[in-house]
Amino acid sequence: MSQLAAFIIGSGGNIGKHTAAALKARGYRVAVGSRSPARTELEKEGYVPVAVDVHSADSVRAAFAQVNKELGPPSVVVFNVATLQPLPTPGDPLTLSHEALTRETAVALSVFLAAQEALAGFRSAAHGTGGPKTFIVTGNALPWVAADAPGNSMDYFSLNIQKLIAWRLMEVFSARYAAENIRFYYATLVGASGDTLENLGDFFTSGPLHAKVYVDLATRPEQDDWDYRFTLDGKKWSKE
């Protein structure tokens, strides 16, 4: 079997950067995707830069084609992208245009497409029957937090729709493909209640924590809960 490969879609300076470094340290060859990758810098650091626009299906397909050609089919794919469209009238979701919502929903549909592309690689002869194959979406608590709950806001409407779709996709795919040792996760850093963080600012410095959790999910021998929630101490959150 060739050296393991990983593809991170959305390689910003927080979660994407630290996850790429953690996977590389574990021996993965890592492709990092963003709209305008810093090619020279990334190549010096040992990564494969990939231009990808998650609003475009053609761009997502081309990105996977590049990764497959340069590294082989990845056994780990991390979808670490989220966008937020401001509401024309704050607090009023129905002031958002249909066109704007369609564009933002395209990000969630790219989760579907990325999973579809990843699955083809997971099932390829390059991986055979050995080792887990893992697809992780960076989540948030919006899908299960009431719209009028403290810490939520109508202004997050487009992001809420994105994450709600991704959340459901991960549930469906996890149920369908687990028997093939193919794992799908919606992984979310949560507060003590299992909902939104008490201090949202903690999310923006959580890259190393996310990286540790993601590497653990990608390399553990068994599938864990597809709706995987973890807290600031790095432990899996539980209702009990």
mmCIF file of N, CA and C in Angstrom, residues 118-215:
data_model
loop_
_atom_site.group_PDB
_atom_site.id
_atom_site.type_symbol
_atom_site.label_atom_id
_atom_site.label_comp_id
_atom_site.label_asym_id
_atom_site.label_seq_id
_atom_site.Cartn_x
_atom_site.Cartn_y
_atom_site.Cartn_z
ATOM 1 N N ALA A 118 -14.816 11.387 -2.324
ATOM 2 C CA ALA A 118 -13.999 10.657 -1.353
ATOM 3 C C ALA A 118 -14.339 9.172 -1.356
ATOM 4 N N LEU A 119 -15.625 8.851 -1.448
ATOM 5 C CA LEU A 119 -16.050 7.455 -1.412
ATOM 6 C C LEU A 119 -15.437 6.661 -2.558
ATOM 7 N N ALA A 120 -15.386 7.260 -3.737
ATOM 8 C CA ALA A 120 -14.779 6.574 -4.875
ATOM 9 C C ALA A 120 -13.328 6.220 -4.564
ATOM 10 N N GLY A 121 -12.623 7.141 -3.926
ATOM 11 C CA GLY A 121 -11.249 6.857 -3.543
ATOM 12 C C GLY A 121 -11.146 5.840 -2.423
ATOM 13 N N PHE A 122 -12.038 5.953 -1.442
ATOM 14 C CA PHE A 122 -12.028 5.009 -0.325
ATOM 15 C C PHE A 122 -12.204 3.569 -0.810
ATOM 16 N N ARG A 123 -13.009 3.405 -1.859
ATOM 17 C CA ARG A 123 -13.305 2.073 -2.372
ATOM 18 C C ARG A 123 -12.305 1.599 -3.420
ATOM 19 N N SER A 124 -11.352 2.429 -3.760
ATOM 20 C CA SER A 124 -10.435 2.112 -4.849
ATOM 21 C C SER A 124 -9.435 1.035 -4.450
ATOM 22 N N ALA A 125 -8.812 0.452 -5.463
ATOM 23 C CA ALA A 125 -7.811 -0.586 -5.223
ATOM 24 C C ALA A 125 -6.613 -0.053 -4.459
ATOM 25 N N ALA A 126 -6.411 1.259 -4.495
ATOM 26 C CA ALA A 126 -5.273 1.853 -3.786
ATOM 27 C C ALA A 126 -5.347 1.596 -2.290
ATOM 28 N N HIS A 127 -6.559 1.474 -1.761
ATOM 29 C CA HIS A 127 -6.731 1.237 -0.330
ATOM 30 C C HIS A 127 -7.009 -0.223 0.005
ATOM 31 N N GLY A 128 -7.463 -0.967 -0.985
ATOM 32 C CA GLY A 128 -7.776 -2.357 -0.714
ATOM 33 C C GLY A 128 -8.787 -2.476 0.410
ATOM 34 N N THR A 129 -8.571 -3.435 1.279
ATOM 35 C CA THR A 129 -9.486 -3.636 2.404
ATOM 36 C C THR A 129 -8.860 -3.217 3.732
ATOM 37 N N GLY A 130 -7.673 -2.649 3.684
ATOM 38 C CA GLY A 130 -6.968 -2.346 4.925
ATOM 39 C C GLY A 130 -7.193 -0.940 5.424
ATOM 40 N N GLY A 131 -7.322 -0.813 6.725
ATOM 41 C CA GLY A 131 -7.335 0.487 7.374
ATOM 42 C C GLY A 131 -8.624 1.261 7.213
ATOM 43 N N PRO A 132 -8.895 2.129 8.165
ATOM 44 C CA PRO A 132 -10.108 2.954 8.099
ATOM 45 C C PRO A 132 -9.991 4.064 7.073
ATOM 46 N N LYS A 133 -11.112 4.466 6.559
ATOM 47 C CA LYS A 133 -11.210 5.639 5.683
ATOM 48 C C LYS A 133 -12.195 6.595 6.344
ATOM 49 N N THR A 134 -11.824 7.864 6.411
ATOM 50 C CA THR A 134 -12.559 8.788 7.277
ATOM 51 C C THR A 134 -12.851 10.108 6.590
ATOM 52 N N PHE A 135 -14.085 10.565 6.734
ATOM 53 C CA PHE A 135 -14.533 11.859 6.213
ATOM 54 C C PHE A 135 -15.089 12.639 7.402
ATOM 55 N N ILE A 136 -14.522 13.824 7.646
ATOM 56 C CA ILE A 136 -14.908 14.629 8.804
ATOM 57 C C ILE A 136 -15.374 16.003 8.350
ATOM 58 N N VAL A 137 -16.512 16.430 8.842
ATOM 59 C CA VAL A 137 -16.987 17.799 8.659
ATOM 60 C C VAL A 137 -16.774 18.557 9.966
ATOM 61 N N THR A 138 -16.158 19.730 9.876
ATOM 62 C CA THR A 138 -16.078 20.604 11.046
ATOM 63 C C THR A 138 -17.468 21.165 11.308
ATOM 64 N N GLY A 139 -18.034 20.814 12.443
ATOM 65 C CA GLY A 139 -19.410 21.190 12.727
ATOM 66 C C GLY A 139 -19.536 22.351 13.690
ATOM 67 N N ASN A 140 -20.769 22.722 13.939
ATOM 68 C CA ASN A 140 -21.118 23.583 15.067
ATOM 69 C C ASN A 140 -22.467 23.116 15.597
ATOM 70 N N ALA A 141 -22.935 23.741 16.651
ATOM 71 C CA ALA A 141 -24.128 23.256 17.346
ATOM 72 C C ALA A 141 -25.441 23.744 16.743
ATOM 73 N N LEU A 142 -25.392 24.562 15.704
ATOM 74 C CA LEU A 142 -26.616 25.161 15.176
ATOM 75 C C LEU A 142 -27.690 24.152 14.779
ATOM 76 N N PRO A 143 -27.357 22.971 14.228
ATOM 77 C CA PRO A 143 -28.422 22.059 13.820
ATOM 78 C C PRO A 143 -29.338 21.604 14.947
ATOM 79 N N TRP A 144 -28.847 21.535 16.161
ATOM 80 C CA TRP A 144 -29.688 21.024 17.252
ATOM 81 C C TRP A 144 -30.029 22.062 18.317
ATOM 82 N N VAL A 145 -29.566 23.282 18.154
ATOM 83 C CA VAL A 145 -29.883 24.339 19.111
ATOM 84 C C VAL A 145 -31.128 25.084 18.631
ATOM 85 N N ALA A 146 -32.088 25.277 19.508
ATOM 86 C CA ALA A 146 -33.324 25.974 19.142
ATOM 87 C C ALA A 146 -33.025 27.361 18.587
ATOM 88 N N ALA A 147 -33.831 27.776 17.618
ATOM 89 C CA ALA A 147 -33.588 29.053 16.945
ATOM 90 C C ALA A 147 -33.617 30.232 17.903
ATOM 91 N N ASP A 148 -34.405 30.131 18.966
ATOM 92 C CA ASP A 148 -34.521 31.243 19.909
ATOM 93 C C ASP A 148 -33.714 31.012 21.189
ATOM 94 N N ALA A 149 -32.798 30.042 21.153
ATOM 95 C CA ALA A 149 -32.011 29.733 22.344
ATOM 96 C C ALA A 149 -30.924 30.776 22.569
ATOM 97 N N PRO A 150 -30.528 30.996 23.811
ATOM 98 C CA PRO A 150 -29.398 31.887 24.088
ATOM 99 C C PRO A 150 -28.148 31.386 23.366
ATOM 100 N N GLY A 151 -27.415 32.296 22.785
ATOM 101 C CA GLY A 151 -26.221 31.922 22.044
ATOM 102 C C GLY A 151 -26.474 31.671 20.579
ATOM 103 N N ASN A 152 -27.755 31.537 20.202
ATOM 104 C CA ASN A 152 -28.102 31.423 18.792
ATOM 105 C C ASN A 152 -28.540 32.799 18.308
ATOM 106 N N SER A 153 -28.650 32.962 17.016
ATOM 107 C CA SER A 153 -29.065 34.238 16.454
ATOM 108 C C SER A 153 -29.660 34.009 15.083
ATOM 109 N N MET A 154 -30.733 34.718 14.779
ATOM 110 C CA MET A 154 -31.298 34.663 13.439
ATOM 111 C C MET A 154 -30.278 35.094 12.389
ATOM 112 N N ASP A 155 -29.292 35.879 12.802
ATOM 113 C CA ASP A 155 -28.289 36.360 11.855
ATOM 114 C C ASP A 155 -27.386 35.238 11.357
ATOM 115 N N TYR A 156 -27.422 34.075 12.022
ATOM 116 C CA TYR A 156 -26.641 32.923 11.578
ATOM 117 C C TYR A 156 -27.420 32.055 10.589
ATOM 118 N N PHE A 157 -28.506 32.567 10.051
ATOM 119 C CA PHE A 157 -29.448 31.753 9.290
ATOM 120 C C PHE A 157 -28.789 30.943 8.179
ATOM 121 N N SER A 158 -28.001 31.578 7.317
ATOM 122 C CA SER A 158 -27.423 30.840 6.188
ATOM 123 C C SER A 158 -26.436 29.785 6.666
ATOM 124 N N LEU A 159 -25.668 30.095 7.693
ATOM 125 C CA LEU A 159 -24.741 29.117 8.263
ATOM 126 C C LEU A 159 -25.506 27.964 8.904
ATOM 127 N N ASN A 160 -26.617 28.278 9.542
ATOM 128 C CA ASN A 160 -27.463 27.256 10.148
ATOM 129 C C ASN A 160 -27.922 26.243 9.102
ATOM 130 N N ILE A 161 -28.394 26.740 7.964
ATOM 131 C CA ILE A 161 -28.865 25.848 6.901
ATOM 132 C C ILE A 161 -27.728 24.981 6.388
ATOM 133 N N GLN A 162 -26.558 25.589 6.171
ATOM 134 C CA GLN A 162 -25.386 24.826 5.728
ATOM 135 C C GLN A 162 -25.097 23.663 6.668
ATOM 136 N N LYS A 163 -24.992 23.971 7.946
ATOM 137 C CA LYS A 163 -24.587 22.955 8.906
ATOM 138 C C LYS A 163 -25.683 21.921 9.138
ATOM 139 N N LEU A 164 -26.936 22.338 9.047
ATOM 140 C CA LEU A 164 -28.034 21.388 9.200
ATOM 141 C C LEU A 164 -27.981 20.326 8.107
ATOM 142 N N ILE A 165 -27.735 20.753 6.873
ATOM 143 C CA ILE A 165 -27.632 19.800 5.767
ATOM 144 C C ILE A 165 -26.442 18.873 5.981
ATOM 145 N N ALA A 166 -25.287 19.444 6.324
ATOM 146 C CA ALA A 166 -24.089 18.630 6.525
ATOM 147 C C ALA A 166 -24.284 17.620 7.656
ATOM 148 N N TRP A 167 -24.932 18.060 8.715
ATOM 149 C CA TRP A 167 -25.204 17.198 9.881
ATOM 150 C C TRP A 167 -26.016 15.976 9.466
ATOM 151 N N ARG A 168 -27.066 16.210 8.711
ATOM 152 C CA ARG A 168 -27.920 15.100 8.274
ATOM 153 C C ARG A 168 -27.181 14.187 7.292
ATOM 154 N N LEU A 169 -26.398 14.777 6.402
ATOM 155 C CA LEU A 169 -25.628 13.961 5.463
ATOM 156 C C LEU A 169 -24.697 13.010 6.203
ATOM 157 N N MET A 170 -24.014 13.508 7.217
ATOM 158 C CA MET A 170 -23.085 12.649 7.951
ATOM 159 C C MET A 170 -23.816 11.510 8.652
ATOM 160 N N GLU A 171 -25.013 11.774 9.157
ATOM 161 C CA GLU A 171 -25.795 10.710 9.779
ATOM 162 C C GLU A 171 -26.140 9.623 8.770
ATOM 163 N N VAL A 172 -26.641 10.039 7.611
ATOM 164 C CA VAL A 172 -27.051 9.080 6.583
ATOM 165 C C VAL A 172 -25.854 8.281 6.080
ATOM 166 N N PHE A 173 -24.767 8.973 5.772
ATOM 167 C CA PHE A 173 -23.606 8.287 5.209
ATOM 168 C C PHE A 173 -22.957 7.352 6.227
ATOM 169 N N SER A 174 -22.931 7.770 7.485
ATOM 170 C CA SER A 174 -22.364 6.904 8.518
ATOM 171 C C SER A 174 -23.146 5.598 8.618
ATOM 172 N N ALA A 175 -24.464 5.702 8.587
ATOM 173 C CA ALA A 175 -25.301 4.508 8.676
ATOM 174 C C ALA A 175 -25.101 3.589 7.473
ATOM 175 N N ARG A 176 -24.932 4.185 6.300
ATOM 176 C CA ARG A 176 -24.849 3.385 5.075
ATOM 177 C C ARG A 176 -23.491 2.723 4.875
ATOM 178 N N TYR A 177 -22.409 3.395 5.208
ATOM 179 C CA TYR A 177 -21.084 2.917 4.800
ATOM 180 C C TYR A 177 -20.229 2.366 5.941
ATOM 181 N N ALA A 178 -20.764 2.328 7.141
ATOM 182 C CA ALA A 178 -19.982 1.837 8.280
ATOM 183 C C ALA A 178 -19.514 0.399 8.081
ATOM 184 N N ALA A 179 -20.334 -0.410 7.428
ATOM 185 C CA ALA A 179 -19.977 -1.812 7.224
ATOM 186 C C ALA A 179 -18.745 -1.972 6.344
ATOM 187 N N GLU A 180 -18.399 -0.935 5.592
ATOM 188 C CA GLU A 180 -17.206 -0.961 4.743
ATOM 189 C C GLU A 180 -15.992 -0.340 5.442
ATOM 190 N N ASN A 181 -16.111 -0.099 6.737
ATOM 191 C CA ASN A 181 -15.050 0.563 7.509
ATOM 192 C C ASN A 181 -14.765 1.957 6.961
ATOM 193 N N ILE A 182 -15.816 2.600 6.499
ATOM 194 C CA ILE A 182 -15.748 3.982 6.021
ATOM 195 C C ILE A 182 -16.535 4.829 7.008
ATOM 196 N N ARG A 183 -15.842 5.814 7.595
ATOM 197 C CA ARG A 183 -16.436 6.578 8.688
ATOM 198 C C ARG A 183 -16.790 7.990 8.241
ATOM 199 N N PHE A 184 -17.902 8.463 8.709
ATOM 200 C CA PHE A 184 -18.326 9.843 8.469
ATOM 201 C C PHE A 184 -18.642 10.482 9.814
ATOM 202 N N TYR A 185 -18.106 11.693 10.016
ATOM 203 C CA TYR A 185 -18.285 12.392 11.289
ATOM 204 C C TYR A 185 -18.682 13.847 11.081
ATOM 205 N N TYR A 186 -19.572 14.306 11.914
ATOM 206 C CA TYR A 186 -19.844 15.728 12.097
ATOM 207 C C TYR A 186 -19.264 16.040 13.464
ATOM 208 N N ALA A 187 -18.084 16.648 13.487
ATOM 209 C CA ALA A 187 -17.321 16.818 14.724
ATOM 210 C C ALA A 187 -17.434 18.254 15.219
ATOM 211 N N THR A 188 -17.860 18.409 16.462
ATOM 212 C CA THR A 188 -18.198 19.732 16.982
ATOM 213 C C THR A 188 -17.590 19.975 18.350
ATOM 214 N N LEU A 189 -16.914 21.097 18.478
ATOM 215 C CA LEU A 189 -16.456 21.570 19.781
ATOM 216 C C LEU A 189 -17.639 22.228 20.476
ATOM 217 N N VAL A 190 -18.012 21.712 21.639
ATOM 218 C CA VAL A 190 -19.216 22.177 22.328
ATOM 219 C C VAL A 190 -18.891 22.636 23.747
ATOM 220 N N GLY A 191 -19.862 23.331 24.332
ATOM 221 C CA GLY A 191 -19.754 23.717 25.730
ATOM 222 C C GLY A 191 -20.148 22.575 26.647
ATOM 223 N N ALA A 192 -20.193 22.843 27.930
ATOM 224 C CA ALA A 192 -20.480 21.806 28.924
ATOM 225 C C ALA A 192 -21.856 21.179 28.745
ATOM 226 N N SER A 193 -22.799 21.932 28.151
ATOM 227 C CA SER A 193 -24.159 21.427 27.949
ATOM 228 C C SER A 193 -24.300 20.593 26.683
ATOM 229 N N GLY A 194 -23.252 20.538 25.867
ATOM 230 C CA GLY A 194 -23.335 19.846 24.587
ATOM 231 C C GLY A 194 -23.843 20.723 23.473
ATOM 232 N N ASP A 195 -24.035 21.995 23.771
ATOM 233 C CA ASP A 195 -24.516 22.957 22.778
ATOM 234 C C ASP A 195 -23.391 23.948 22.448
ATOM 235 N N THR A 196 -23.719 25.196 22.262
ATOM 236 C CA THR A 196 -22.722 26.180 21.862
ATOM 237 C C THR A 196 -21.709 26.428 22.978
ATOM 238 N N LEU A 197 -20.518 26.837 22.574
ATOM 239 C CA LEU A 197 -19.481 27.175 23.539
ATOM 240 C C LEU A 197 -19.919 28.341 24.416
ATOM 241 N N GLU A 198 -19.522 28.308 25.664
ATOM 242 C CA GLU A 198 -19.828 29.424 26.555
ATOM 243 C C GLU A 198 -19.113 30.696 26.098
ATOM 244 N N ASN A 199 -17.915 30.540 25.574
ATOM 245 C CA ASN A 199 -17.142 31.662 25.041
ATOM 246 C C ASN A 199 -16.787 31.347 23.600
ATOM 247 N N LEU A 200 -17.475 31.971 22.653
ATOM 248 C CA LEU A 200 -17.263 31.670 21.240
ATOM 249 C C LEU A 200 -15.819 31.913 20.825
ATOM 250 N N GLY A 201 -15.145 32.827 21.504
ATOM 251 C CA GLY A 201 -13.759 33.106 21.169
ATOM 252 C C GLY A 201 -12.853 31.898 21.306
ATOM 253 N N ASP A 202 -13.243 30.933 22.139
ATOM 254 C CA ASP A 202 -12.430 29.727 22.299
ATOM 255 C C ASP A 202 -12.315 28.947 20.994
ATOM 256 N N PHE A 203 -13.326 29.068 20.141
ATOM 257 C CA PHE A 203 -13.293 28.338 18.873
ATOM 258 C C PHE A 203 -12.127 28.794 18.010
ATOM 259 N N PHE A 204 -11.837 30.074 18.030
ATOM 260 C CA PHE A 204 -10.855 30.632 17.109
ATOM 261 C C PHE A 204 -9.414 30.361 17.520
ATOM 262 N N THR A 205 -9.223 29.727 18.665
ATOM 263 C CA THR A 205 -7.886 29.291 19.075
ATOM 264 C C THR A 205 -7.851 27.780 19.297
ATOM 265 N N SER A 206 -8.822 27.089 18.740
ATOM 266 C CA SER A 206 -8.988 25.659 19.017
ATOM 267 C C SER A 206 -8.343 24.765 17.967
ATOM 268 N N GLY A 207 -7.533 25.329 17.077
ATOM 269 C CA GLY A 207 -6.922 24.527 16.027
ATOM 270 C C GLY A 207 -6.173 23.308 16.533
ATOM 271 N N PRO A 208 -5.273 23.464 17.512
ATOM 272 C CA PRO A 208 -4.554 22.284 18.011
ATOM 273 C C PRO A 208 -5.480 21.220 18.602
ATOM 274 N N LEU A 209 -6.529 21.647 19.278
ATOM 275 C CA LEU A 209 -7.481 20.698 19.857
ATOM 276 C C LEU A 209 -8.237 19.957 18.765
ATOM 277 N N HIS A 210 -8.745 20.686 17.787
ATOM 278 C CA HIS A 210 -9.422 20.032 16.664
ATOM 279 C C HIS A 210 -8.491 19.030 15.987
ATOM 280 N N ALA A 211 -7.252 19.431 15.768
ATOM 281 C CA ALA A 211 -6.300 18.547 15.094
ATOM 282 C C ALA A 211 -6.124 17.242 15.862
ATOM 283 N N LYS A 212 -5.990 17.338 17.166
ATOM 284 C CA LYS A 212 -5.821 16.140 17.996
ATOM 285 C C LYS A 212 -7.036 15.226 17.883
ATOM 286 N N VAL A 213 -8.225 15.816 17.962
ATOM 287 C CA VAL A 213 -9.455 15.027 17.869
ATOM 288 C C VAL A 213 -9.595 14.412 16.484
ATOM 289 N N TYR A 214 -9.327 15.182 15.444
ATOM 290 C CA TYR A 214 -9.487 14.678 14.080
ATOM 291 C C TYR A 214 -8.532 13.527 13.791
ATOM 292 N N VAL A 215 -7.284 13.653 14.222
ATOM 293 C CA VAL A 215 -6.334 12.564 14.008
ATOM 294 C C VAL A 215 -6.784 11.314 14.760
#
